[in-house]
Short mmCIF file of C-alpha atoms in Angstrom, two decimals:
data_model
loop_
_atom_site.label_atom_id
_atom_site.label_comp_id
_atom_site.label_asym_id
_atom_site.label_seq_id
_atom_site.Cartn_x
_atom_site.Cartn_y
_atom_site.Cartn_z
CA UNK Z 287 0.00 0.00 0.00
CA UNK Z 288 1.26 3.21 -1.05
CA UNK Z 289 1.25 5.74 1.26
CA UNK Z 290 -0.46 8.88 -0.45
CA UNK Z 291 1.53 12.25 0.55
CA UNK Z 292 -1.16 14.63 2.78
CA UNK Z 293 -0.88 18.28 1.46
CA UNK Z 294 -0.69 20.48 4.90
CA UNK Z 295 -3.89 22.75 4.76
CA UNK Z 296 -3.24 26.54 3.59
CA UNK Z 297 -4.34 29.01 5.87
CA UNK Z 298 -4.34 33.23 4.55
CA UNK Z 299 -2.02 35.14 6.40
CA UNK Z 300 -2.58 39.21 5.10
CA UNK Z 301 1.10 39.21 5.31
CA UNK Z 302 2.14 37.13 2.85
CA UNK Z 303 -0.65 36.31 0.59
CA UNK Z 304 -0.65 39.77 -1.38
CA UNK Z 305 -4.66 40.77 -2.54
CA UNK Z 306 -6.04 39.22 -6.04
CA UNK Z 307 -6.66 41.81 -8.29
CA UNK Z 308 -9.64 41.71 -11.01
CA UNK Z 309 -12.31 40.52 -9.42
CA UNK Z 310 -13.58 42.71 -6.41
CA UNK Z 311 -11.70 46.09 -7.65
CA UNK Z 312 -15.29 47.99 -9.35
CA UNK Z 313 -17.45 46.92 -6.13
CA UNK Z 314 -14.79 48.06 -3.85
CA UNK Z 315 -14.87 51.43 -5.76
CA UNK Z 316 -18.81 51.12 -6.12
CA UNK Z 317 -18.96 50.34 -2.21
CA UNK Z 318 -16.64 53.74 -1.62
CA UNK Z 319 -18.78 55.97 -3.98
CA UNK Z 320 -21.91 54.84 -1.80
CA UNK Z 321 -20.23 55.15 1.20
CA UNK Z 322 -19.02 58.67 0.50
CA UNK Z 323 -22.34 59.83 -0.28
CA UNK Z 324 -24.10 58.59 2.68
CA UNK Z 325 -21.49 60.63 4.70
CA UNK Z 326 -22.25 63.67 2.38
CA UNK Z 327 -25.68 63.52 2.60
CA UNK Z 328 -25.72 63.40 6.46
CA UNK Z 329 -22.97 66.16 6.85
CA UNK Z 330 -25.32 68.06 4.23
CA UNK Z 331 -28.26 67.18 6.88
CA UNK Z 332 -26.77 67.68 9.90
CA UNK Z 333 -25.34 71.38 8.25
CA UNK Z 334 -28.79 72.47 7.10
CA UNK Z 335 -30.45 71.42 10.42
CA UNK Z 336 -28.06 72.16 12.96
CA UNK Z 337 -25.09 74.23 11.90
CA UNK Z 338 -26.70 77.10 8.66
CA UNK Z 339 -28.90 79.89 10.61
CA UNK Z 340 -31.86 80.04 9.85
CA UNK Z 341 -33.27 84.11 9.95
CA UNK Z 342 -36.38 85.05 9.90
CA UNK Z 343 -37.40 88.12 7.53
CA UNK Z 344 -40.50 90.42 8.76
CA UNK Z 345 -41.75 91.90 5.88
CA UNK Z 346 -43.56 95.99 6.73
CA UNK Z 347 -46.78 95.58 4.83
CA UNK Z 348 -49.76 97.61 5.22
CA UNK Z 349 -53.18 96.25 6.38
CA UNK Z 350 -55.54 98.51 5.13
CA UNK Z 351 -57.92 99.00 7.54
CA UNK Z 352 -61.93 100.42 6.95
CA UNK Z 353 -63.03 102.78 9.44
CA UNK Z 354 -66.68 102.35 9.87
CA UNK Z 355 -68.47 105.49 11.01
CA UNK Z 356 -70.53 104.95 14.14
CA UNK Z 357 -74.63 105.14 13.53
CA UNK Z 358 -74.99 108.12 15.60
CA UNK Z 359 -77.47 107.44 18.34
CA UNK Z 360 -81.04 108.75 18.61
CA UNK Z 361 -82.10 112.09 19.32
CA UNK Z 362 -83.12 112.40 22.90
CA UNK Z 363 -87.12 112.29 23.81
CA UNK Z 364 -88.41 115.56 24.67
CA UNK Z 365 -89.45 116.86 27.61
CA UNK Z 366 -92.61 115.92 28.79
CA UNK Z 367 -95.02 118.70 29.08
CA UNK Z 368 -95.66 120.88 31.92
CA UNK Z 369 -98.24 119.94 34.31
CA UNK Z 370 -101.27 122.37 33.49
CA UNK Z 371 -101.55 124.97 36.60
CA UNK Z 372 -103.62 124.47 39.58
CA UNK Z 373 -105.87 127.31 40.43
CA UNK Z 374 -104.63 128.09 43.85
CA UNK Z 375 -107.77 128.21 46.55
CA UNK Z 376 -107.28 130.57 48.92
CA UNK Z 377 -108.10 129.33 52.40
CA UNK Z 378 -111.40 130.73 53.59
CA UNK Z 379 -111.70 133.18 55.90
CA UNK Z 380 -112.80 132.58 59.22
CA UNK Z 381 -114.70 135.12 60.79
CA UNK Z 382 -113.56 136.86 64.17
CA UNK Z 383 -115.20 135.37 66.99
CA UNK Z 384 -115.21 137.84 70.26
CA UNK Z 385 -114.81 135.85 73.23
CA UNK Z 386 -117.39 136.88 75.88
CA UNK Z 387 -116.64 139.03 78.42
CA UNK Z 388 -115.58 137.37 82.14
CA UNK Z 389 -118.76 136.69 84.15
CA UNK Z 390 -118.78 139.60 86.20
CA UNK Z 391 -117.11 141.88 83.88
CA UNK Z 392 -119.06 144.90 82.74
CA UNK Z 393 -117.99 145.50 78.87
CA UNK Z 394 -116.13 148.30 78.31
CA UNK Z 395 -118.48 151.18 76.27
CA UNK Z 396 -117.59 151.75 72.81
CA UNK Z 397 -115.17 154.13 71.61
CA UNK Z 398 -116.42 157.24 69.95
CA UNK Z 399 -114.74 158.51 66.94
CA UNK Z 400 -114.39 161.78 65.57
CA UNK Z 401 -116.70 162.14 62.02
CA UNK Z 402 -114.30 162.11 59.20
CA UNK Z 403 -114.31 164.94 57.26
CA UNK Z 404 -116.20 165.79 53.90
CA UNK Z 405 -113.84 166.82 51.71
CA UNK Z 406 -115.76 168.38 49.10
CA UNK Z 407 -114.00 169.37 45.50
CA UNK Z 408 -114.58 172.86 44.51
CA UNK Z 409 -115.93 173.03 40.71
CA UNK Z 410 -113.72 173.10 37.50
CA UNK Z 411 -113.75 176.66 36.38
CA UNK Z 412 -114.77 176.24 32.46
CA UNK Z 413 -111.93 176.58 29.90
CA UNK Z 414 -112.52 179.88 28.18
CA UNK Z 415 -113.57 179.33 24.62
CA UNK Z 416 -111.20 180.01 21.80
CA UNK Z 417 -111.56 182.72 19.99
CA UNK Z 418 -114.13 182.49 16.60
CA UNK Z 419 -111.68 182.34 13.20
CA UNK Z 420 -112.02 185.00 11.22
CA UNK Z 421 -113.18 184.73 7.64
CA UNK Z 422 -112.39 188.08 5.64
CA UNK Z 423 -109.95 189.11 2.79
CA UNK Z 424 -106.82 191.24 4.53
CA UNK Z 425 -106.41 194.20 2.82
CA UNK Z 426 -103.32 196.64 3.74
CA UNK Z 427 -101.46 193.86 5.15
CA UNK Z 428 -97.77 194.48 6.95
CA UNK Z 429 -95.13 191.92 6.04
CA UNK Z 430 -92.33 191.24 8.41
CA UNK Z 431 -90.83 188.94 5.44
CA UNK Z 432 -91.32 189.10 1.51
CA UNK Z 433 -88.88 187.52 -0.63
CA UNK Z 434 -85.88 189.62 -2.29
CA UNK Z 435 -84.08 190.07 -5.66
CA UNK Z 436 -82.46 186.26 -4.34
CA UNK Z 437 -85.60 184.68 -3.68
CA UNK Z 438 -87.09 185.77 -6.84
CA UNK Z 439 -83.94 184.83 -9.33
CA UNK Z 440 -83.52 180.97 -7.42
CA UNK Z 441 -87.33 180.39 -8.09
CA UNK Z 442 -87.41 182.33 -11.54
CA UNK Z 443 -89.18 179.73 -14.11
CA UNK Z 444 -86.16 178.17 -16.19
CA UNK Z 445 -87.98 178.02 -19.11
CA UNK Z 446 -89.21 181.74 -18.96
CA UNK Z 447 -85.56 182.49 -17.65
CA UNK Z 448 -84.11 180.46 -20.85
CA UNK Z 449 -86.51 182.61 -23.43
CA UNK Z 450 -85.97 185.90 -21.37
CA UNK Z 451 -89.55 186.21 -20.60
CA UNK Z 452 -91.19 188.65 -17.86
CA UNK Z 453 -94.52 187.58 -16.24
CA UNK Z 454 -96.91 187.98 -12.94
CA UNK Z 455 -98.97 185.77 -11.12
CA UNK Z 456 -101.08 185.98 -8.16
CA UNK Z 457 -101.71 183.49 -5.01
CA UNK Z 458 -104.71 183.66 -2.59
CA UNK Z 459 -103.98 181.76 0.55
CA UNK Z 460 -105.02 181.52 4.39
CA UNK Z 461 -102.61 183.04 7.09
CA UNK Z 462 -101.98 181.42 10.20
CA UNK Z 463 -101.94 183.24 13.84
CA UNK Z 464 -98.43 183.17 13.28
CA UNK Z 465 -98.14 184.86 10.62
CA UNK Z 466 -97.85 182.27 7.58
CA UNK Z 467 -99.44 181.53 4.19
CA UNK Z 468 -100.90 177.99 4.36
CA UNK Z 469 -103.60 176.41 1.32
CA UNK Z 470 -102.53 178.37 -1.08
CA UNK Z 471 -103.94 178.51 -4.88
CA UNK Z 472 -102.84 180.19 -8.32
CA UNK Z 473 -105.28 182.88 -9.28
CA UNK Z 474 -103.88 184.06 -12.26
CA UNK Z 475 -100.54 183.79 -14.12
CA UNK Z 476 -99.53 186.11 -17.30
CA UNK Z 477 -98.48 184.69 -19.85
CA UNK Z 478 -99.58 180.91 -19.69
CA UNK Z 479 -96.95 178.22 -19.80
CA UNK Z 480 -94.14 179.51 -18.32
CA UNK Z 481 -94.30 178.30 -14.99
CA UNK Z 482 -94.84 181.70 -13.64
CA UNK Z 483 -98.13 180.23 -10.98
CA UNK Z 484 -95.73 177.78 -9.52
CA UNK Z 485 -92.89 179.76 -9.03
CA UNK Z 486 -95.52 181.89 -7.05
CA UNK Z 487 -96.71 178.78 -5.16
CA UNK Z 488 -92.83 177.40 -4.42
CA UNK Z 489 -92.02 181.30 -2.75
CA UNK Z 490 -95.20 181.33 -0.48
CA UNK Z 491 -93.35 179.97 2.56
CA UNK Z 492 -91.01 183.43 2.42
CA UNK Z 493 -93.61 185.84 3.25
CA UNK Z 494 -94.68 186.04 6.77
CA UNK Z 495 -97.61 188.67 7.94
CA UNK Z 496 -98.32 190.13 11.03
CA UNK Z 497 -101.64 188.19 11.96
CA UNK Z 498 -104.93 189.47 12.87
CA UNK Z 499 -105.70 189.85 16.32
CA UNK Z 500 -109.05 189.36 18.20
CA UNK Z 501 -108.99 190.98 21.79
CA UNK Z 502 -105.17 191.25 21.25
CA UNK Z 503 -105.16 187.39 20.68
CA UNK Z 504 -103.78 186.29 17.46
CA UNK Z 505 -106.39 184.23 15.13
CA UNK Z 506 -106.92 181.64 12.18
CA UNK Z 507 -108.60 182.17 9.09
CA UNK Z 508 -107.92 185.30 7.25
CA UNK Z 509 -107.04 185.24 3.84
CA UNK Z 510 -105.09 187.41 1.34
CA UNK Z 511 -104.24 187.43 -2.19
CA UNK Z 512 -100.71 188.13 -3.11
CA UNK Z 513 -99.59 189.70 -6.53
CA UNK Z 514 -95.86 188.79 -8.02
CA UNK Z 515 -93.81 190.04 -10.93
CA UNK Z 516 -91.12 187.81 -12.22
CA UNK Z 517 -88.41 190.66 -14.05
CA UNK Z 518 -85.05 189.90 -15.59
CA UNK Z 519 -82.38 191.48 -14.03
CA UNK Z 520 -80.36 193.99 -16.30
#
């Protein structure tokens, strides 16, 4: 029997046996790639999460804001109305009662009073009665004012003044108990149409009379016609 030679079993030492090559290289580099990435992707992670601040940006925008105006609140009630007035009752009088007299008492007498006197108003004299007017045409008169050359050139008729024309005209009027010419009227005016009448009329507030007397009192109602010539001055 032949005695077969044992082969002593080969164990790997890292020392000695060197690495194969060609068969695990693209895994190994595959396995790195992955293995890089992971760590990239958690540094990425834990950077983003942990490490990066994060700020927070306030942003000034406007909130437009409608006011709405307040319903304004209802008027107040009026016043309620007065109470109507009371007619106020006086209280009624109560008559006077004298007491009696003490029993035994004699009442003393009654005073006696003087009479009042009468006084008795002595009568009104009667006003005297005014003296009667007088109704009659003055003739002769006395004037304490007529007008002058003044008088009769501001009231000269302008259209009689403008054509150089002369004229007259006469007035009848009544004379106060002063003295002046009151209702007066145009008796006559030569020529017509020149205004001479109310020239006449506008100057009978200028003359003033001495007035008629009755029992040296000065009366109403006289009258008296008055004459005027209008003349251009030369």
């Amino acid at each position: 029997m032949t005695d077969t030679p044992t082969t002593p079993e080969h164990r790997y030492d890292p020392l000695w046996d060197a690495p194969r090559k060609g068969k695990n290289g693209p895994a190994k580099l595959i396995a790195a790639v992955i293995i890089i990435g992971v760590h990239g992707a958690l540094f990425y992670y834990l950077w983003k999460s942990k490490i990066q601040p994060h700020y927070i940006s306030y942003e000034d925008t406007a909130v437009k804001v409608n006011l709405v105006k307040p319903v304004p609140p209802p008027p107040p009630p009026p016043p309620p109305p007065p109470p109507p007035p009371t007619a106020h009752t006086p209280p009624p009088i109560q008559p006077r009662v004298t007491p009696p007299p003490p029993i035994g008492v004699a009442a003393p007498p009654p005073l006696q009073l003087p009479p009042a006197p009468v006084h008795v108003e002595a009568p009104t004299p009667p006003a005297p009665a005014p003296p009667a007017p007088v109704h009659h045409e003055i003739t002769g008169a006395q004037f304490d004012r007529k007008p002058n050359a003044d008088d009769m050139a501001q009231y000269y008729p302008e259209r009689a003044q403008r054509l150089e024309k002369t004229g007259t005209a006469s007035i009848h009027c009544s004379v106060t108990a002063k003295g002046s010419l009151v209702n007066c009227n145009v008796v006559s005016e030569n020529p017509d149409g020149y205004g001479f009448g109310d020239a006449a009329l506008k100057m009978a507030h200028i003359f003033k009379l001495k007035p008629a007397t009755s029992d040296g009192v000065p009366t109403d109602g006289g009258t008296i016609t008055i004459p005027l010539r209008f003349a251009l001055a030369d």
